[in-house]
Coordinates of C-alpha atoms in Angstrom, one line a residue:
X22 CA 94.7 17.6 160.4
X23 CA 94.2 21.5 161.4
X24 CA 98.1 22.0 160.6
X25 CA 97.4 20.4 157.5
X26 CA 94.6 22.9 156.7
X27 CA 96.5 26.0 158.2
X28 CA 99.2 24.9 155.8
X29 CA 96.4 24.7 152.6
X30 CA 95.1 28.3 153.9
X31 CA 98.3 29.8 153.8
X32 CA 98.8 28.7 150.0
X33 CA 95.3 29.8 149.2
X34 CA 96.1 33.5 149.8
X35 CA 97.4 35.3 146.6
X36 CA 101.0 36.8 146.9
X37 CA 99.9 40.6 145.9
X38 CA 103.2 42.2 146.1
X39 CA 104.1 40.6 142.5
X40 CA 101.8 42.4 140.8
X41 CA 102.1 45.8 142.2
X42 CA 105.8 45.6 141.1
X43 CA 104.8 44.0 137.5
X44 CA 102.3 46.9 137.8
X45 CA 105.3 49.5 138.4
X46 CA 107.9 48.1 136.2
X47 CA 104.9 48.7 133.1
X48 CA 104.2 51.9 134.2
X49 CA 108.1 52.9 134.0
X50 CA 108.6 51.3 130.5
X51 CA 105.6 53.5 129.2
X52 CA 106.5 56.6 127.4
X53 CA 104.7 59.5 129.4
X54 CA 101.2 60.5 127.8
X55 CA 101.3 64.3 126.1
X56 CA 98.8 66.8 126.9
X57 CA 96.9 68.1 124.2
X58 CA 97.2 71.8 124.0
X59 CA 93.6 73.2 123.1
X60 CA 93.4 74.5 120.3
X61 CA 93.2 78.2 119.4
X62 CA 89.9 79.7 119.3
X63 CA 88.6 80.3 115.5
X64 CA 88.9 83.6 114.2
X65 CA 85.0 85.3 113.7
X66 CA 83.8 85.3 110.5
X67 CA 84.9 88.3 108.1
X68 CA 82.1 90.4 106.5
X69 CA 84.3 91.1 103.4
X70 CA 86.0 88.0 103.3
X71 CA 87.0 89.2 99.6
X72 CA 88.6 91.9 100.3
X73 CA 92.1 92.2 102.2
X74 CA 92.2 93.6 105.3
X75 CA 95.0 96.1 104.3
X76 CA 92.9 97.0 101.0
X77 CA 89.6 97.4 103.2
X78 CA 90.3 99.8 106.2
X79 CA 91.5 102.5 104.0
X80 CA 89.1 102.2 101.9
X81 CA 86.6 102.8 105.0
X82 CA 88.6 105.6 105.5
X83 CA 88.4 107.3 102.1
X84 CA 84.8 107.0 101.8
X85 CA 83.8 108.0 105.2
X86 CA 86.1 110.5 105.0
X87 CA 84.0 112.0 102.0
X88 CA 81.0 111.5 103.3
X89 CA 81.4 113.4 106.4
X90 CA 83.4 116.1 104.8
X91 CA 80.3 116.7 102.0
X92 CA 77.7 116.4 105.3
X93 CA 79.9 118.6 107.3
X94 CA 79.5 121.2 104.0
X95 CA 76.0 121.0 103.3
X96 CA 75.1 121.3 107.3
X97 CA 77.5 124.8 107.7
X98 CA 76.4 126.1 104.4
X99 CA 73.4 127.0 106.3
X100 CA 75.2 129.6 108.7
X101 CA 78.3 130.5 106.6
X102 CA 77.4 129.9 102.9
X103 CA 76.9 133.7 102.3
X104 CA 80.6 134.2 103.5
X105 CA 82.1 131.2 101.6
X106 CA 80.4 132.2 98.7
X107 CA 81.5 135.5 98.6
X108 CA 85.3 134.4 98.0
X109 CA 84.5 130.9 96.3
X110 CA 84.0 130.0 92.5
X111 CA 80.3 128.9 91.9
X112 CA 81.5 126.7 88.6
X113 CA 85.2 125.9 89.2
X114 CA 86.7 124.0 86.0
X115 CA 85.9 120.8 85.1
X116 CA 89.4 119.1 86.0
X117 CA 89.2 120.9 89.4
X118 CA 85.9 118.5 89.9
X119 CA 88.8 115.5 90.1
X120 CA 91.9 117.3 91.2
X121 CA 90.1 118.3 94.9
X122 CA 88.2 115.5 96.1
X123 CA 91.6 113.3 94.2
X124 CA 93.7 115.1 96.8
X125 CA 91.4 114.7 99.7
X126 CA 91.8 110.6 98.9
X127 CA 95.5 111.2 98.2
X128 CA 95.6 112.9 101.9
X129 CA 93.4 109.9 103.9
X130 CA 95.7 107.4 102.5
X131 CA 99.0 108.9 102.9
X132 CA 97.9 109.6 106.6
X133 CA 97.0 105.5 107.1
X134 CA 99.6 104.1 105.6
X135 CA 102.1 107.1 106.6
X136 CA 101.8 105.8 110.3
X137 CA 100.1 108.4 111.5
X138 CA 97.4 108.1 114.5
X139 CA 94.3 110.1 114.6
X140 CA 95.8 112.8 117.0
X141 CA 98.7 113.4 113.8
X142 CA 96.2 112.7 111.6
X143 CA 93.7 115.9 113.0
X144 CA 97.4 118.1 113.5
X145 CA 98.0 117.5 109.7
X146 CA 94.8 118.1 108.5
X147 CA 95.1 121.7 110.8
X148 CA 98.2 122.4 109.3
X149 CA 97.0 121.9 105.7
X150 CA 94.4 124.5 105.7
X151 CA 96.0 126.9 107.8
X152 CA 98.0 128.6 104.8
X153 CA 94.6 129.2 103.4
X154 CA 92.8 130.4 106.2
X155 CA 96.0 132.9 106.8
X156 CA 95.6 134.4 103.3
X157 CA 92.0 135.0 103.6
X158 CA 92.3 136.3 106.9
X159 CA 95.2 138.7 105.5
X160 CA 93.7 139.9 101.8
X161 CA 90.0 138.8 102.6
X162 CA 88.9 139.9 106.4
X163 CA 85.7 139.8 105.8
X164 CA 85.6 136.4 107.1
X165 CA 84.8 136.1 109.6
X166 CA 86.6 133.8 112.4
X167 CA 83.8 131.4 113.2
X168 CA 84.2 130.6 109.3
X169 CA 87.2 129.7 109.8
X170 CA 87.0 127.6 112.3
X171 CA 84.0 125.9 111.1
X172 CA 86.2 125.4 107.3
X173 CA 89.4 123.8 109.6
X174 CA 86.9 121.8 111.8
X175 CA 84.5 120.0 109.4
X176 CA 88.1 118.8 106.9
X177 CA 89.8 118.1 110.5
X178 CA 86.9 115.9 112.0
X179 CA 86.0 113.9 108.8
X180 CA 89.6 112.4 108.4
X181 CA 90.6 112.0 111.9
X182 CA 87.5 110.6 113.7
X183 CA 86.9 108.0 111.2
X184 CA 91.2 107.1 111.3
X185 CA 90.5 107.2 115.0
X186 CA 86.9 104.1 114.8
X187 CA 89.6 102.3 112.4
X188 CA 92.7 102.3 114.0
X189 CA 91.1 101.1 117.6
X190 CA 89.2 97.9 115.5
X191 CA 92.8 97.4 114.2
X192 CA 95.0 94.6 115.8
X193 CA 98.2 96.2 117.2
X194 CA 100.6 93.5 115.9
X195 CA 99.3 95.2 112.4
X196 CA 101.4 98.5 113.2
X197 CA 104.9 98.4 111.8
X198 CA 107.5 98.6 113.9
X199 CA 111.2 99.0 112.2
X200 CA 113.7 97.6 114.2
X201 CA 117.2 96.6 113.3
X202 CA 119.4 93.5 114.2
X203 CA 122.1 95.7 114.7
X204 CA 121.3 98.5 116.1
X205 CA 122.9 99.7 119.5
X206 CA 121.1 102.9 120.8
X207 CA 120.6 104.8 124.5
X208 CA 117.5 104.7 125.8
X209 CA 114.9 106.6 124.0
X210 CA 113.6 109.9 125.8
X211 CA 110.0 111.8 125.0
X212 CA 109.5 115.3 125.1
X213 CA 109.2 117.1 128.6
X214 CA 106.7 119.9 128.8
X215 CA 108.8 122.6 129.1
X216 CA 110.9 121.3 125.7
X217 CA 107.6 121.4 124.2
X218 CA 106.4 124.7 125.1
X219 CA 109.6 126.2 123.9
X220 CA 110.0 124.1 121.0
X221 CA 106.5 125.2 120.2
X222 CA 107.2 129.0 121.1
X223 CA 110.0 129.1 119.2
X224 CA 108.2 127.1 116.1
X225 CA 105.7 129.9 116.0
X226 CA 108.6 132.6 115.8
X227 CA 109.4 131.0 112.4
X228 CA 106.3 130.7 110.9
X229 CA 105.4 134.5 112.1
X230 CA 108.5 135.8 111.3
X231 CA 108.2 134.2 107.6
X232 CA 105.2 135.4 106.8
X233 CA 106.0 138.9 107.9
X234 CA 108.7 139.4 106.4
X235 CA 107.1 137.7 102.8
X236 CA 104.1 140.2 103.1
X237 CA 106.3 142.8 103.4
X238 CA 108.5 141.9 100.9
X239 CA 107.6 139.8 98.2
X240 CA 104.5 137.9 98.5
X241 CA 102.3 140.8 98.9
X242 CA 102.8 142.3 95.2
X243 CA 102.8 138.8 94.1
X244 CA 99.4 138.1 95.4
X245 CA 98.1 141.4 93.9
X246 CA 99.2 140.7 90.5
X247 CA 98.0 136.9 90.2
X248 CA 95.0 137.3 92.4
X249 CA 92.4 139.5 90.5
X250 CA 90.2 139.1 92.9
X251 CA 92.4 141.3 95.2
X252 CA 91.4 144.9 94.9
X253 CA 93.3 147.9 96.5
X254 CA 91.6 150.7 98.2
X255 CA 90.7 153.3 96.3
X256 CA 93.2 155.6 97.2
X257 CA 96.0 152.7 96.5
X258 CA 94.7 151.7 92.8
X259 CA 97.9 151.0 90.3
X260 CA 100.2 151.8 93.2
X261 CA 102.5 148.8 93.7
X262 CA 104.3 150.6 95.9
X263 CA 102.0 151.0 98.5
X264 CA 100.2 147.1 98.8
X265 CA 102.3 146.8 101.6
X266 CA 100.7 149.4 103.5
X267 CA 97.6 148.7 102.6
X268 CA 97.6 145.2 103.6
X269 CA 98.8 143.7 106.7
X270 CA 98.7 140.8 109.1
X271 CA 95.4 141.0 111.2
X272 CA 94.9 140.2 114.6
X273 CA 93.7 137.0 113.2
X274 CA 96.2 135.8 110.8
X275 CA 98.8 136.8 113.8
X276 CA 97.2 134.4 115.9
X277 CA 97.0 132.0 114.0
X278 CA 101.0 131.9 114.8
X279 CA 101.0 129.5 117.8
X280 CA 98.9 126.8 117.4
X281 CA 100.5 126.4 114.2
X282 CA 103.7 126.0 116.1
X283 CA 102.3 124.0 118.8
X284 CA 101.4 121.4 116.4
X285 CA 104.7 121.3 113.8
X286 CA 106.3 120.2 117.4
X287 CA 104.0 118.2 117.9
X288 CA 103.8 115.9 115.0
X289 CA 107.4 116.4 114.0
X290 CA 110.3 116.7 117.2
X291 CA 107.9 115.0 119.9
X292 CA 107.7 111.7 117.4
X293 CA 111.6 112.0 116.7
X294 CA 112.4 112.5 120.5
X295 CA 110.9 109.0 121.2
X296 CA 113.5 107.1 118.6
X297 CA 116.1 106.1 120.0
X298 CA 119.7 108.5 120.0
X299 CA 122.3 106.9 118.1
X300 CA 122.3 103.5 115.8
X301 CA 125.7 101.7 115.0
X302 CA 126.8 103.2 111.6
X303 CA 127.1 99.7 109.1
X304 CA 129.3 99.2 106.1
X305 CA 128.8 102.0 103.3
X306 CA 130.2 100.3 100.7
X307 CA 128.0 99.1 97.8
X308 CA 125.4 101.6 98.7
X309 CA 124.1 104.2 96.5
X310 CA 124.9 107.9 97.0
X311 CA 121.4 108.7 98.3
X312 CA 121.3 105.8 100.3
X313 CA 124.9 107.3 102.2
X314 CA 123.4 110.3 102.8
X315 CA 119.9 108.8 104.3
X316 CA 122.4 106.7 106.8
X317 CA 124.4 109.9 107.9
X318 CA 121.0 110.9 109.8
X319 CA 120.3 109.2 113.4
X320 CA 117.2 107.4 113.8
X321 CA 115.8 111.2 115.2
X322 CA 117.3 112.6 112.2
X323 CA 114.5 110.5 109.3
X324 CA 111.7 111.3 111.2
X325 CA 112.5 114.7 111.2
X326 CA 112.9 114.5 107.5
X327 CA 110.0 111.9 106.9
X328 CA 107.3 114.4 109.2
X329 CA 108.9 118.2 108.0
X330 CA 108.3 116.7 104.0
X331 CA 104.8 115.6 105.1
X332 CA 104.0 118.9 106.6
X333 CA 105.2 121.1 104.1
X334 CA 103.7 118.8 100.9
X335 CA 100.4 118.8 102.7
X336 CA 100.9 122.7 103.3
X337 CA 102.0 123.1 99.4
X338 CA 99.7 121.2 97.9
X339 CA 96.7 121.9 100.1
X340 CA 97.3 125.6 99.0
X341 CA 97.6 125.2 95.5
X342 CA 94.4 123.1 95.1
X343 CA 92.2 125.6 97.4
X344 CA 93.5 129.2 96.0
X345 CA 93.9 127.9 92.6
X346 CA 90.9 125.4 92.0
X347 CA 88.1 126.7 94.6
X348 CA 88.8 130.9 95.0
X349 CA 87.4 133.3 92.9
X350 CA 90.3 135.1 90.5
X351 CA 92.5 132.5 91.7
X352 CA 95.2 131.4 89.6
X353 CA 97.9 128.8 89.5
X354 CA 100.7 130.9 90.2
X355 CA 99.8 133.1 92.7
X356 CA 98.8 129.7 94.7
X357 CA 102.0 128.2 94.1
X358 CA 103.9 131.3 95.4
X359 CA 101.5 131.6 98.5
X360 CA 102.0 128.0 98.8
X361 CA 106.1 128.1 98.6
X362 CA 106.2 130.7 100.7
X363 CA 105.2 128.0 103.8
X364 CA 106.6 125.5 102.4
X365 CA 109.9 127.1 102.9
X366 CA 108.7 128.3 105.8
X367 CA 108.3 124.6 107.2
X368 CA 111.7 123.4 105.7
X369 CA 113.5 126.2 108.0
X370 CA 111.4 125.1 110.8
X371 CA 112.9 121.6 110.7
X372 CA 116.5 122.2 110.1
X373 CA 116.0 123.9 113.3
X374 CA 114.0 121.3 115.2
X375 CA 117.2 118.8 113.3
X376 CA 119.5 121.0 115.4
X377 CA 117.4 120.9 118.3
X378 CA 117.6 117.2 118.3
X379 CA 121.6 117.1 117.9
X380 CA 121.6 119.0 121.0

């Protein structure tokens, strides 16, 4: 009877090892589970949800733009309105009420979607008012040179600080970046200091050099014969002959010289120096004259062209819309020749920085 029981006992306890290989034979059979990846956070709610992002920030732009350039005016009225007035039209002409606050938007816009930051942005700007500040500082030294500065500052400040709030609110994958499938290039090199104070040195040799040489030339007779406003000594009346002893380059419109070759090099070469050397030429068949001669330059080479043609239409026009719309006895003319005169000045400036760069 006990082995009979022992025997029962035996059978009694379960076999476990069966079902822990069932068990592992399911476990093998079933596909493996997939992790959910969380998802992506919700983008916060816009405020103009109506209004595209690439239609709203320079629209931001233009009107803060105007609205610190017309507080910036009425606040340094105060301490320089006697001196602006004396050279400024109190009514200019009805169309000049549209063409100079139209250029000031055509200016904020080309600088955002131009792809320039607000450090190029506030060079630009400088650059665009200094052919005007030159010629009062040549035919009108009155001025004095906190007016100046206080003219440059306010138009610099009201487009580049507000380019600067926008541009850091602006995602970075939003900046265009053109790069092509086939392009085989050396590694891309910046501008060392030294390049840049030559560079810069040597810039400011142009410009000076230009605008000596047009004074005493050229531009000097020009400016007396479309410029009423422009009056002789006495000793000099009706004598054409004389203007250009009579009027020279101050100390003023001489220094004026570097910084304005600081900053061509600045926004012009030390951009192109950071593209890349050489590009691997494609097939120019089926292409368009035009489109031949774009190709011949290196990827150094367009932004050369791209940043010279921005600094010398922003010089022109600049120019032409101040001495012809704003100045007293200003005329169309005269503004356009003033206004040539650094455009040309510019355009030598970067065939030299082009040969610089081939260099």
């Amino acid at each position: 009877m006990p082995a009979m029981k022992r025997e029962r006992a035996v059978r009694s306890v379960p076999n476990y090892s069966k079902t822990y290989k069932c068990e592992e034979k399911i476990e093998q059979s079933q596909a493996p589970e997939e992790v959910a990846e969380p998802l992506p956070a919700a983008a916060p709610p816009r405020k103009f949800p109506y209004i595209p992002e690439n239609i709203l920030s320079p629209l931001l732009l233009v009107i803060l733009n105007l609205s610190l350039s017309s507080a910036g005016t009425a606040l340094a009225a105060q301490y320089i309105g006697d001196e602006i007035s004396a050279v400024q039209k109190e009514a200019p002409e009805e169309y000049w009420w549209y063409v100079v606050p139209g250029w000031k938007i055509v200016k904020a816009l080309g600088a955002w979607w131009g792809g320039f930051n607000a450090a190029d942005t506030s060079l630009l700007t400088f650059l665009s008012l200094v052919p005007t500040a030159h010629f009062l500082a040549t035919f009108h030294p009155s001025l004095s040179a906190y007016a100046h500065a206080s003219t440059i500052a306010i138009s610099t400040l009201s487009l580049s600080l507000p380019m600067y709030l926008l541009q850091s609110k602006t995602p970075k994958d939003r900046k265009r970046h053109h790069h092509h499938m086939h392009r085989h290039h050396k590694r891309a090199v910046g501008m060392d200091k030294s390049t840049y104070i030559t560079t810069g040195l040597l810039a400011s040799s142009i410009y000076a050099s230009v605008m000596y040489t047009s004074l005493k030339t050229f531009l000097t007779r020009m400016v007396v014969e479309y410029f009423p406003s422009i009056r002789l000594t006495e000793g000099a009346v009706g004598l054409v002959e004389s203007v250009e002893r009579v009027y020279h380059p101050t100390p003023l419109s001489w220094g004026m010289a570097a910084p304005i070759g600081f900053a061509v090099a600045q926004v012009v070469l030390k951009k192109a120096l950071k593209e890349p050397e050489e590009i691997e030429k494609e097939e120019m068949e089926e292409k368009s004259i035009l489109r031949r001669i774009w190709d011949w330059f290196s990827p150094r080479g367009k932004v050369i062209v791209k940043r010279t043609a921005w600094v010398a239409g922003a010089m022109g026009v600049d120019t032409v819309v101040r001495l012809a719309g704003l100045m007293k006895g200003g005329s169309l003319e005269g503004a356009a020749v003033v206004g040539g005169t650094w455009v040309a000045a510019t355009a030598l400036t970067g065939v030299v920085f082009g040969w610089i760069e081939r260099e």
